[in-house]
């Protein structure tokens, strides 16, 4: 699956789509492949604060748990609760299935563009 | 992963796009591109293949071999007739488990002993030390023979086809037959580690491993990895050494009778005579029977037991998480994950699937099926219930998920 050029990426394999002051956040195709079948997601609530570089939730595959790290800081203004019943949507459509939307304020982690992110995945093998 | 050992089927797994991982020193497929959930469901509905060639295959030979095995194993080898297999445990002096294993008496009388991959060297060292006092010898044939598990409702049909219609229709569990599969030597055992009512473990010479794998795939079986093997055995409440046997989360040895399956693996008959750990195991059996009758004074001998547990809150339980009754910690989860299941309409399997967070736990022996407990899931106490079993598999050809009622 091609890495979409219009998105920004973290080294922990989240993507962010930045439109004005709002960031929509999900996980990359590389992440969903590495995790395998996703069976559970712990989501934050609307109104919670997201902090760049810190966990806002976690994701469980059959094999293991992994934290979801926020690429940006701000107030969580939307949560994709459909994932609670169907976390496998993140496997099926990683760049279509978003997890949270954040109204940004303050710091943003340094984010990678698609080419830099592909290079990172290549390196990690 | 260059230091890792590879089975006879390594190339086959890689060619099929498997994700390979280090498993007890072996480079093994954790899953194929279809994923663990699909592999689990395909086993329950059709038939899956598992490469189990990483497990240790040992032949025990020599005039004293029966006496030796009676002494180092918990089962009664005198009751093992040609063409039969038995589940057994390698006990230590204190009634703890060094490993669990399967012993087959092939139809020609050879004794084939199959142990866990990661324990093979430890087991061999232990067994060889004791074998010095007996006129017998242990031969490691793991490199000469490969092992493939063929598990699921269609497994009988596929194996029967390969045998040219020679597979007895009513073949019983724990039978092992010497057969020709399309002209190749094979030991076909009706055993398995998935909880499937129909399933085989087939031993063939190494050079025929890929052939057997590919033939079964052509017939309709699909490969499954160690991930699905683990979710399937967990759903069947089968113990895994290092989780439900061995040492607990505090590093203390777990008594063999903490696992209910021990009842079928430990034997005190007169023909067996003395064996390692016998005195400790007699005490454990007595406590096990008293606990079963509701006499909780036996908790002094068996303080904790392995039980099935189902999470009723949303979430997933994992090995190592603490289990509580009220505010008292009563043990730990030993294995846990989310597993998929088929929804049944009465006795008919539908195409609808669900998933449930289940596990096994090592908890206070006075907790009974139906009791409510909580599990500390990364700082949150989630509600769970102790259950008698997760899977009903006495109704071939299908195994059926046992769901908790309030779900």
Short mmCIF file of C-alpha atoms in Angstrom, two decimals:
data_model
loop_
_atom_site.label_atom_id
_atom_site.label_comp_id
_atom_site.label_asym_id
_atom_site.label_seq_id
_atom_site.Cartn_x
_atom_site.Cartn_y
_atom_site.Cartn_z
CA UNK A 1 0.00 0.00 0.00
CA UNK A 2 1.43 3.40 -1.00
CA UNK A 3 2.12 5.83 1.83
CA UNK A 4 -0.21 8.84 1.23
CA UNK A 5 1.74 12.03 0.49
CA UNK A 6 -0.82 14.36 2.06
CA UNK A 7 -0.28 12.88 5.54
CA UNK A 8 2.46 13.41 8.14
CA UNK A 9 3.92 10.54 10.17
CA UNK A 10 5.54 9.81 13.54
CA UNK A 11 8.45 7.47 14.16
CA UNK A 12 5.98 5.43 16.30
CA UNK A 13 3.85 4.79 13.17
CA UNK A 14 0.87 7.10 13.63
CA UNK A 15 -0.27 9.38 10.82
CA UNK A 16 -1.75 12.89 11.12
CA UNK A 17 -3.79 14.78 8.57
CA UNK A 18 -3.50 18.46 9.35
CA UNK A 19 -6.29 20.73 8.11
CA UNK A 20 -6.22 24.25 9.52
CA UNK A 21 -6.07 23.83 13.27
CA UNK A 22 -7.41 20.26 13.34
CA UNK A 23 -5.34 17.08 13.20
CA UNK A 24 -6.98 13.76 12.32
CA UNK A 25 -4.95 10.84 13.66
CA UNK A 26 -4.66 7.18 12.71
CA UNK A 27 -2.07 4.40 12.38
CA UNK A 28 -0.01 3.58 9.31
CA UNK A 29 -0.27 0.54 7.10
CA UNK A 30 3.15 -0.55 8.34
CA UNK A 31 1.83 -0.38 11.94
CA UNK A 32 -1.29 -2.44 11.28
CA UNK A 33 0.75 -5.06 9.44
CA UNK A 34 3.30 -5.31 12.24
CA UNK A 35 0.60 -5.57 14.92
CA UNK A 36 -1.47 -8.15 13.07
CA UNK A 37 -5.18 -8.70 13.72
CA UNK A 38 -6.44 -5.88 15.95
CA UNK A 39 -8.97 -7.05 18.50
CA UNK A 40 -9.40 -4.18 20.96
CA UNK A 41 -8.87 -0.46 21.27
CA UNK A 42 -8.84 1.78 24.35
CA UNK A 43 -9.99 5.23 23.28
CA UNK A 44 -9.83 8.56 25.11
CA UNK A 45 -12.94 10.73 25.53
CA UNK A 46 -13.89 13.92 23.76
CA UNK A 47 -12.54 16.85 25.73
CA UNK A 48 -9.44 14.94 26.95
CA UNK A 49 -6.09 16.59 26.36
CA UNK A 50 -3.65 15.00 23.91
CA UNK A 51 0.05 15.68 24.43
CA UNK A 52 2.52 15.31 21.58
CA UNK A 53 4.76 12.29 22.18
CA UNK A 54 2.48 10.79 24.86
CA UNK A 55 -0.04 7.96 24.78
CA UNK A 56 -3.71 8.81 24.18
CA UNK A 57 -4.93 5.21 24.09
CA UNK A 58 -3.80 1.72 23.29
CA UNK A 59 -4.37 -0.88 20.72
CA UNK A 60 -4.38 -4.63 21.25
CA UNK A 61 -3.70 -7.30 18.69
CA UNK A 62 -4.06 -11.01 19.36
CA UNK A 63 -0.35 -10.98 20.17
CA UNK A 64 0.28 -7.82 22.21
CA UNK A 65 -0.64 -4.34 23.43
CA UNK A 66 0.84 -1.15 22.05
CA UNK A 67 0.38 2.48 22.97
CA UNK A 68 -1.09 5.02 20.59
CA UNK A 69 1.17 8.08 20.64
CA UNK A 70 -0.21 11.49 19.78
CA UNK A 71 1.65 13.38 17.05
CA UNK A 72 0.21 16.72 18.24
CA UNK A 73 -0.93 18.51 21.39
CA UNK A 74 -4.41 19.91 21.94
CA UNK A 75 -7.97 19.01 22.91
CA UNK A 76 -9.53 15.85 21.54
CA UNK A 77 -12.63 17.04 19.68
CA UNK A 78 -13.80 13.76 18.09
CA UNK A 79 -13.34 10.06 18.81
CA UNK A 80 -14.12 7.30 16.28
CA UNK A 81 -16.18 5.10 18.61
CA UNK A 82 -17.08 2.71 15.79
CA UNK A 83 -13.61 1.25 16.36
CA UNK A 84 -14.68 -0.05 19.79
CA UNK A 85 -16.76 -2.72 18.09
CA UNK A 86 -14.63 -3.07 14.99
CA UNK A 87 -10.94 -2.34 15.59
CA UNK A 88 -10.25 -4.50 12.52
CA UNK A 89 -11.23 -1.44 10.42
CA UNK A 90 -7.70 -0.22 11.19
CA UNK A 91 -6.33 -3.39 9.54
CA UNK A 92 -8.65 -3.15 6.57
CA UNK A 93 -8.32 0.56 5.79
CA UNK A 94 -5.49 2.10 7.83
CA UNK A 95 -5.54 5.48 6.05
CA UNK A 96 -9.33 5.67 5.94
CA UNK A 97 -10.07 4.63 9.52
CA UNK A 98 -9.18 7.57 11.77
CA UNK A 99 -8.96 7.24 15.57
CA UNK A 100 -9.21 10.76 17.03
CA UNK A 101 -9.35 14.40 15.93
CA UNK A 102 -7.41 17.00 17.88
CA UNK A 103 -7.98 20.76 18.06
CA UNK A 104 -4.30 21.73 18.11
CA UNK A 105 -2.66 24.09 20.58
CA UNK A 106 1.01 24.48 21.47
CA UNK A 107 3.76 22.06 20.51
CA UNK A 108 3.73 19.60 17.65
CA UNK A 109 6.20 16.74 17.44
CA UNK A 110 8.51 16.89 14.50
CA UNK A 111 6.61 14.92 11.90
CA UNK A 112 7.92 12.99 8.92
CA UNK A 113 6.72 13.32 5.36
CA UNK A 114 5.79 10.21 3.36
CA UNK A 115 9.26 9.73 1.85
CA UNK A 116 11.03 10.06 5.21
CA UNK A 117 8.52 7.71 6.80
CA UNK A 118 9.00 5.09 4.06
CA UNK A 119 12.75 5.34 4.62
CA UNK A 120 12.23 4.74 8.35
CA UNK A 121 10.05 1.66 7.72
CA UNK A 122 12.64 0.36 5.26
CA UNK A 123 15.30 0.74 7.94
CA UNK A 124 13.21 -1.06 10.57
CA UNK A 125 12.63 -3.88 8.08
CA UNK B 1 18.05 -14.61 13.20
CA UNK B 2 21.02 -16.58 11.89
CA UNK B 3 21.59 -18.55 15.13
CA UNK B 4 18.06 -19.90 15.13
CA UNK B 5 17.22 -23.47 14.25
CA UNK B 6 14.94 -24.13 11.30
CA UNK B 7 12.51 -26.96 10.70
CA UNK B 8 12.21 -29.08 7.56
CA UNK B 9 9.41 -26.71 6.46
CA UNK B 10 11.23 -23.38 6.84
CA UNK B 11 11.40 -22.69 3.08
CA UNK B 12 7.74 -23.62 2.70
CA UNK B 13 6.70 -21.09 5.36
CA UNK B 14 8.79 -18.30 3.87
CA UNK B 15 7.45 -19.02 0.37
CA UNK B 16 3.89 -18.78 1.77
CA UNK B 17 4.65 -15.29 3.14
CA UNK B 18 4.71 -16.29 6.81
CA UNK B 19 5.94 -13.86 9.48
CA UNK B 20 8.85 -15.71 11.10
CA UNK B 21 9.76 -15.20 14.77
CA UNK B 22 12.15 -16.62 17.35
CA UNK B 23 10.26 -19.25 19.34
CA UNK B 24 12.39 -21.01 21.92
CA UNK B 25 15.44 -20.84 19.67
CA UNK B 26 13.54 -21.84 16.53
CA UNK B 27 12.68 -19.62 13.60
CA UNK B 28 8.97 -20.37 13.29
CA UNK B 29 5.90 -18.91 11.55
CA UNK B 30 3.80 -16.86 13.97
CA UNK B 31 1.22 -16.25 11.25
CA UNK B 32 0.61 -16.35 7.50
CA UNK B 33 -0.75 -13.38 5.50
CA UNK B 34 -4.37 -14.32 6.34
CA UNK B 35 -3.72 -13.53 10.03
CA UNK B 36 -4.28 -15.26 13.36
CA UNK B 37 -8.04 -14.64 13.53
CA UNK B 38 -8.69 -16.12 10.08
CA UNK B 39 -6.37 -19.08 10.83
CA UNK B 40 -8.18 -19.77 14.12
CA UNK B 41 -11.59 -19.71 12.43
CA UNK B 42 -10.41 -21.85 9.49
CA UNK B 43 -9.24 -24.51 11.96
CA UNK B 44 -12.63 -24.53 13.69
CA UNK B 45 -14.56 -24.66 10.41
CA UNK B 46 -12.39 -26.49 7.84
CA UNK B 47 -8.79 -27.65 8.52
CA UNK B 48 -5.42 -26.09 9.30
CA UNK B 49 -1.83 -27.29 9.09
CA UNK B 50 0.70 -26.54 11.81
CA UNK B 51 4.41 -27.23 11.58
CA UNK B 52 5.25 -28.87 14.90
CA UNK B 53 8.65 -30.14 13.80
CA UNK B 54 10.33 -27.82 16.31
CA UNK B 55 9.15 -30.15 19.09
CA UNK B 56 11.62 -32.75 20.29
CA UNK B 57 11.10 -36.29 18.93
CA UNK B 58 12.95 -38.93 20.93
CA UNK B 59 13.04 -42.71 20.64
CA UNK B 60 13.54 -44.62 23.88
CA UNK B 61 15.26 -47.95 23.22
CA UNK B 62 16.75 -50.85 25.14
CA UNK B 63 15.63 -53.73 27.43
CA UNK B 64 14.93 -51.45 30.41
CA UNK B 65 13.01 -48.81 28.50
CA UNK B 66 9.60 -49.51 30.09
CA UNK B 67 11.01 -49.55 33.62
CA UNK B 68 12.92 -46.34 32.87
CA UNK B 69 9.87 -44.50 31.50
CA UNK B 70 7.71 -45.69 34.41
CA UNK B 71 10.28 -44.09 36.71
CA UNK B 72 10.71 -40.74 34.91
CA UNK B 73 7.11 -40.14 33.76
CA UNK B 74 3.81 -39.75 35.62
CA UNK B 75 1.74 -42.03 33.39
CA UNK B 76 1.41 -45.83 33.41
CA UNK B 77 3.43 -47.08 30.45
CA UNK B 78 2.23 -50.66 31.04
CA UNK B 79 -1.24 -49.46 30.00
CA UNK B 80 0.10 -48.11 26.72
CA UNK B 81 -0.57 -50.79 24.10
CA UNK B 82 0.93 -50.78 20.58
CA UNK B 83 -0.80 -48.18 18.41
CA UNK B 84 -1.73 -45.94 21.35
CA UNK B 85 -0.53 -42.62 22.76
CA UNK B 86 -0.73 -41.05 26.19
CA UNK B 87 -0.36 -37.58 27.67
CA UNK B 88 2.22 -37.49 30.47
CA UNK B 89 4.36 -35.20 32.58
CA UNK B 90 8.05 -35.35 33.44
CA UNK B 91 7.90 -34.74 37.21
CA UNK B 92 10.57 -33.51 39.59
CA UNK B 93 11.09 -34.85 43.14
CA UNK B 94 8.75 -32.22 44.62
CA UNK B 95 5.78 -32.90 42.34
CA UNK B 96 6.48 -30.02 39.99
CA UNK B 97 6.69 -30.36 36.20
CA UNK B 98 9.93 -30.37 34.23
CA UNK B 99 7.84 -30.62 31.04
CA UNK B 100 4.66 -32.11 29.67
CA UNK B 101 4.89 -34.55 26.81
CA UNK B 102 3.26 -37.20 24.66
CA UNK B 103 4.40 -40.80 24.58
CA UNK B 104 3.45 -42.99 21.60
CA UNK B 105 3.87 -46.72 21.33
CA UNK B 106 4.05 -47.28 17.58
CA UNK B 107 2.50 -50.45 16.19
CA UNK B 108 5.94 -52.08 15.91
CA UNK B 109 6.59 -51.42 19.60
CA UNK B 110 8.95 -48.41 19.23
CA UNK B 111 8.44 -45.77 21.91
CA UNK B 112 8.28 -42.24 20.52
CA UNK B 113 8.45 -39.46 23.07
CA UNK B 114 7.53 -35.91 22.03
CA UNK B 115 8.53 -32.94 24.20
CA UNK B 116 8.27 -29.15 24.03
CA UNK B 117 10.73 -27.46 21.65
CA UNK B 118 12.15 -25.03 24.18
CA UNK B 119 12.56 -27.79 26.78
CA UNK B 120 14.16 -30.44 24.56
CA UNK B 121 17.72 -29.88 25.80
CA UNK B 122 16.70 -29.57 29.46
CA UNK B 123 14.57 -32.73 29.18
CA UNK B 124 17.35 -34.68 27.45
CA UNK B 125 19.88 -33.71 30.13
CA UNK B 126 17.48 -34.80 32.89
CA UNK B 127 16.47 -38.06 31.17
CA UNK B 128 20.00 -39.05 30.13
CA UNK B 129 21.29 -38.59 33.65
CA UNK B 130 18.70 -41.03 34.98
CA UNK B 131 18.98 -43.39 32.00
CA UNK B 132 22.54 -44.20 33.11
CA UNK B 133 21.02 -46.36 35.87
CA UNK B 134 18.95 -48.31 33.36
CA UNK B 135 19.81 -50.44 30.35
CA UNK B 136 18.29 -48.07 27.83
CA UNK B 137 19.16 -45.26 25.49
CA UNK B 138 17.48 -42.10 24.21
CA UNK B 139 17.84 -41.30 20.54
CA UNK B 140 16.99 -37.82 19.24
CA UNK B 141 15.32 -38.32 15.84
CA UNK B 142 14.04 -34.74 15.49
CA UNK B 143 16.18 -34.11 12.41
CA UNK B 144 15.13 -37.33 10.64
CA UNK B 145 11.37 -37.06 11.08
CA UNK B 146 9.14 -34.02 10.63
CA UNK B 147 5.82 -33.48 12.38
CA UNK B 148 2.74 -31.78 10.96
CA UNK B 149 -0.52 -31.24 12.86
CA UNK B 150 -3.65 -31.45 10.69
CA UNK B 151 -6.54 -30.12 12.73
CA UNK B 152 -10.19 -29.37 12.05
CA UNK B 153 -13.51 -30.85 10.88
CA UNK B 154 -12.15 -31.79 7.42
CA UNK B 155 -8.95 -33.45 8.70
CA UNK B 156 -10.38 -37.00 8.66
CA UNK B 157 -11.46 -36.61 5.05
CA UNK B 158 -8.07 -35.29 3.88
CA UNK B 159 -5.99 -37.90 5.73
CA UNK B 160 -8.32 -40.66 4.54
CA UNK B 161 -7.83 -39.51 0.94
CA UNK B 162 -4.03 -39.60 1.28
CA UNK B 163 -4.18 -43.05 2.87
CA UNK B 164 -6.22 -44.43 -0.04
CA UNK B 165 -9.31 -44.91 2.12
CA UNK B 166 -7.44 -46.85 4.83
CA UNK B 167 -8.15 -44.49 7.75
CA UNK B 168 -10.62 -46.24 10.09
CA UNK B 169 -13.77 -44.13 10.23
CA UNK B 170 -14.14 -44.54 13.98
CA UNK B 171 -10.46 -43.92 14.82
CA UNK B 172 -10.30 -43.04 18.51
CA UNK B 173 -8.42 -40.25 20.20
CA UNK B 174 -4.85 -41.25 21.21
CA UNK B 175 -4.55 -43.89 18.47
CA UNK B 176 -1.36 -43.96 16.39
CA UNK B 177 -1.30 -45.89 13.12
CA UNK B 178 1.61 -46.82 10.87
CA UNK B 179 0.39 -46.01 7.40
CA UNK B 180 1.41 -45.26 3.87
CA UNK B 181 0.30 -41.84 2.67
CA UNK B 182 0.48 -42.06 -1.14
CA UNK B 183 3.40 -44.47 -0.81
CA UNK B 184 5.31 -42.63 1.91
CA UNK B 185 5.87 -43.94 5.44
CA UNK B 186 3.90 -42.09 8.08
CA UNK B 187 2.84 -42.38 11.69
CA UNK B 188 -0.65 -40.93 11.91
CA UNK B 189 -1.71 -40.06 15.46
CA UNK B 190 -5.18 -38.90 16.44
CA UNK B 191 -3.87 -36.27 18.85
CA UNK B 192 -3.66 -32.50 18.82
CA UNK B 193 -3.35 -29.23 20.67
CA UNK B 194 -6.26 -27.24 19.27
CA UNK B 195 -9.27 -28.75 21.06
CA UNK B 196 -10.64 -29.93 17.71
CA UNK B 197 -12.62 -33.19 18.04
CA UNK B 198 -11.08 -34.25 14.69
CA UNK B 199 -7.38 -33.80 14.18
CA UNK B 200 -4.11 -35.60 13.61
CA UNK B 201 -0.42 -35.20 14.21
CA UNK B 202 1.47 -36.87 11.38
CA UNK B 203 5.12 -37.90 11.45
CA UNK B 204 6.89 -38.34 8.12
CA UNK B 205 10.53 -38.61 7.10
CA UNK B 206 12.11 -35.16 6.74
CA UNK B 207 12.36 -35.39 2.96
CA UNK B 208 8.59 -35.89 2.74
CA UNK B 209 7.59 -32.96 4.97
CA UNK B 210 7.09 -30.37 2.23
CA UNK B 211 5.35 -32.96 0.09
CA UNK B 212 2.79 -33.75 2.82
CA UNK B 213 2.28 -30.06 3.59
CA UNK B 214 1.65 -29.23 -0.08
CA UNK B 215 -0.64 -32.23 -0.69
CA UNK B 216 -2.82 -31.27 2.28
CA UNK B 217 -2.90 -27.68 1.05
CA UNK B 218 -4.07 -28.87 -2.37
CA UNK B 219 -6.88 -30.79 -0.69
CA UNK B 220 -8.11 -27.64 1.07
CA UNK B 221 -6.16 -27.30 4.33
CA UNK B 222 -4.51 -23.94 5.00
CA UNK B 223 -1.33 -23.19 6.95
CA UNK B 224 -1.65 -21.74 10.45
CA UNK B 225 1.11 -20.36 12.65
CA UNK B 226 2.06 -20.40 16.31
CA UNK B 227 -0.28 -17.46 16.99
CA UNK B 228 -3.37 -19.46 16.07
CA UNK B 229 -1.94 -22.56 17.74
CA UNK B 230 -1.84 -20.54 20.96
CA UNK B 231 -5.35 -19.03 20.68
CA UNK B 232 -6.78 -22.47 19.82
CA UNK B 233 -5.11 -24.28 22.72
CA UNK B 234 -6.12 -21.45 25.06
CA UNK B 235 -9.75 -21.75 23.95
CA UNK B 236 -9.47 -25.51 24.64
CA UNK B 237 -7.97 -24.74 28.11
CA UNK B 238 -4.91 -26.85 27.31
CA UNK B 239 -1.87 -25.99 29.43
CA UNK B 240 1.31 -24.53 27.94
CA UNK B 241 4.57 -25.18 29.75
CA UNK B 242 5.96 -21.87 31.03
CA UNK B 243 2.44 -20.52 31.54
CA UNK B 244 0.23 -23.11 33.24
CA UNK B 245 3.14 -25.36 34.27
CA UNK B 246 6.60 -24.70 35.61
CA UNK B 247 6.99 -21.69 37.92
CA UNK B 248 4.35 -19.06 38.76
CA UNK B 249 4.59 -15.25 38.48
CA UNK B 250 6.40 -15.17 41.85
CA UNK B 251 8.97 -17.72 40.68
CA UNK B 252 7.51 -20.51 42.85
CA UNK B 253 7.11 -24.02 41.38
CA UNK B 254 3.53 -24.91 40.47
CA UNK B 255 2.32 -28.34 41.63
CA UNK B 256 1.42 -30.70 38.78
CA UNK B 257 -2.13 -31.13 40.13
CA UNK B 258 -2.76 -27.38 39.82
CA UNK B 259 -3.66 -28.32 36.23
CA UNK B 260 -6.93 -30.30 36.13
CA UNK B 261 -5.59 -32.29 33.13
CA UNK B 262 -3.04 -33.86 35.52
CA UNK B 263 -5.79 -36.24 36.65
CA UNK B 264 -5.37 -38.02 33.28
CA UNK B 265 -1.57 -37.87 33.20
CA UNK B 266 -0.66 -39.19 36.65
CA UNK B 267 -1.08 -42.83 37.60
CA UNK B 268 -0.38 -44.68 40.86
CA UNK B 269 -1.15 -48.25 39.78
CA UNK B 270 0.91 -51.12 41.23
CA UNK B 271 2.49 -51.98 37.84
CA UNK B 272 4.01 -48.52 37.82
CA UNK B 273 5.76 -48.98 41.17
CA UNK B 274 8.00 -46.12 42.36
CA UNK B 275 8.58 -43.00 40.27
CA UNK B 276 10.07 -39.53 40.66
CA UNK B 277 7.89 -37.27 42.80
CA UNK B 278 5.45 -40.08 43.67
CA UNK B 279 5.03 -39.19 47.36
CA UNK B 280 4.42 -35.50 46.62
CA UNK B 281 2.00 -36.36 43.82
CA UNK B 282 -0.01 -38.73 46.05
CA UNK B 283 -0.55 -35.84 48.46
CA UNK B 284 -1.51 -33.58 45.58
CA UNK B 285 -4.01 -36.10 44.19
CA UNK B 286 -5.63 -36.46 47.60
CA UNK B 287 -5.93 -32.66 47.87
CA UNK B 288 -7.20 -32.43 44.28
CA UNK B 289 -10.02 -34.93 45.01
CA UNK B 290 -10.93 -33.19 48.29
CA UNK B 291 -11.06 -29.80 46.53
CA UNK B 292 -13.32 -31.30 43.88
CA UNK B 293 -15.68 -32.37 46.67
CA UNK B 294 -15.64 -28.85 48.16
CA UNK B 295 -13.24 -29.61 51.05
CA UNK B 296 -11.15 -26.43 51.05
CA UNK B 297 -8.89 -27.59 53.87
CA UNK B 298 -6.96 -29.16 50.97
CA UNK B 299 -5.90 -25.63 49.96
CA UNK B 300 -2.86 -26.09 52.22
CA UNK B 301 -1.49 -28.66 49.73
CA UNK B 302 -2.82 -27.06 46.52
CA UNK B 303 -3.25 -23.35 47.33
CA UNK B 304 -3.80 -22.36 43.73
CA UNK B 305 -5.26 -24.05 40.65
CA UNK B 306 -5.49 -23.35 36.94
CA UNK B 307 -8.97 -22.17 35.96
CA UNK B 308 -10.62 -20.78 32.84
CA UNK B 309 -11.48 -17.08 33.04
CA UNK B 310 -13.63 -14.85 30.82
CA UNK B 311 -13.51 -11.07 30.93
CA UNK B 312 -17.02 -9.57 31.10
CA UNK B 313 -15.92 -5.92 30.84
CA UNK B 314 -14.49 -4.57 27.59
CA UNK B 315 -10.76 -5.21 27.29
CA UNK B 316 -8.18 -7.96 26.99
CA UNK B 317 -6.49 -9.94 29.76
CA UNK B 318 -2.86 -10.97 29.38
CA UNK B 319 -0.41 -13.30 31.13
CA UNK B 320 0.96 -11.83 34.37
CA UNK B 321 -2.04 -9.62 35.24
CA UNK B 322 -3.19 -9.89 38.87
CA UNK B 323 -6.57 -11.48 39.70
CA UNK B 324 -8.56 -10.23 42.72
CA UNK B 325 -11.44 -11.45 44.84
CA UNK B 326 -12.70 -8.25 46.47
CA UNK B 327 -9.49 -6.52 47.58
CA UNK B 328 -7.50 -9.74 48.01
CA UNK B 329 -5.10 -10.74 45.24
CA UNK B 330 -5.72 -14.44 44.65
CA UNK B 331 -3.39 -15.12 41.72
CA UNK B 332 -2.52 -14.21 38.14
CA UNK B 333 -3.64 -14.64 34.60
CA UNK B 334 -1.29 -17.25 33.05
CA UNK B 335 -2.43 -16.92 29.41
CA UNK B 336 -4.93 -14.54 27.87
CA UNK B 337 -5.95 -12.82 24.67
CA UNK B 338 -8.98 -12.09 22.52
CA UNK B 339 -10.10 -15.09 20.46
CA UNK B 340 -12.65 -15.32 17.67
CA UNK B 341 -15.54 -17.77 17.60
CA UNK B 342 -18.37 -18.89 15.33
CA UNK B 343 -21.92 -18.14 16.47
CA UNK B 344 -24.04 -21.30 16.60
CA UNK B 345 -27.78 -21.55 15.98
CA UNK B 346 -28.50 -24.59 18.16
CA UNK B 347 -26.11 -27.24 16.81
CA UNK B 348 -25.61 -25.51 13.46
CA UNK B 349 -22.60 -23.34 12.84
CA UNK B 350 -23.50 -19.99 11.24
CA UNK B 351 -21.11 -17.78 9.26
CA UNK B 352 -21.45 -15.08 11.91
CA UNK B 353 -18.41 -14.60 14.14
CA UNK B 354 -17.71 -12.83 17.39
CA UNK B 355 -14.72 -12.41 19.65
CA UNK B 356 -14.21 -12.76 23.38
CA UNK B 357 -11.48 -11.98 25.87
CA UNK B 358 -10.62 -15.24 27.60
CA UNK B 359 -7.73 -16.72 29.46
CA UNK B 360 -6.42 -19.22 31.96
CA UNK B 361 -5.45 -18.14 35.45
CA UNK B 362 -3.62 -19.57 38.47
CA UNK B 363 -5.79 -18.59 41.43
CA UNK B 364 -6.90 -19.63 44.92
CA UNK B 365 -8.23 -23.19 44.77
CA UNK B 366 -11.47 -22.33 46.60
CA UNK B 367 -12.70 -20.20 43.68
CA UNK B 368 -15.37 -22.09 41.74
CA UNK B 369 -16.75 -21.79 38.20
CA UNK B 370 -19.37 -19.02 38.20
CA UNK B 371 -17.52 -16.91 40.79
CA UNK B 372 -16.88 -13.27 39.96
CA UNK B 373 -13.38 -11.84 40.17
CA UNK B 374 -11.60 -8.73 38.87
CA UNK B 375 -8.40 -8.42 36.87
CA UNK B 376 -5.96 -5.52 37.08
CA UNK B 377 -5.67 -4.54 33.41
CA UNK B 378 -2.93 -1.90 33.38
CA UNK B 379 -4.24 -0.09 36.44
CA UNK B 380 -7.97 -0.65 35.87
CA UNK B 381 -9.98 -3.34 37.66
CA UNK B 382 -12.09 -5.11 35.07
CA UNK B 383 -14.83 -7.64 35.87
CA UNK B 384 -14.33 -11.29 34.95
CA UNK B 385 -15.93 -14.62 35.72
CA UNK B 386 -14.37 -18.02 36.35
CA UNK B 387 -15.79 -20.59 33.94
CA UNK B 388 -15.72 -24.38 33.74
CA UNK B 389 -14.53 -24.33 30.12
CA UNK B 390 -14.29 -22.13 27.05
CA UNK B 391 -14.99 -24.82 24.45
CA UNK B 392 -17.37 -27.76 24.02
CA UNK B 393 -15.65 -30.38 21.87
CA UNK B 394 -17.37 -33.65 22.64
CA UNK B 395 -19.66 -33.27 19.63
CA UNK B 396 -17.64 -34.08 16.49
CA UNK B 397 -17.08 -32.80 13.89
CA UNK B 398 -17.44 -29.29 15.36
CA UNK B 399 -16.06 -27.65 18.49
CA UNK B 400 -18.36 -24.97 19.85
CA UNK B 401 -17.51 -21.90 21.94
CA UNK B 402 -19.01 -21.96 25.44
CA UNK B 403 -20.12 -18.37 25.97
CA UNK B 404 -20.94 -16.84 29.32
CA UNK B 405 -24.62 -16.09 29.73
CA UNK B 406 -24.65 -12.34 30.26
CA UNK B 407 -22.73 -11.76 27.09
#
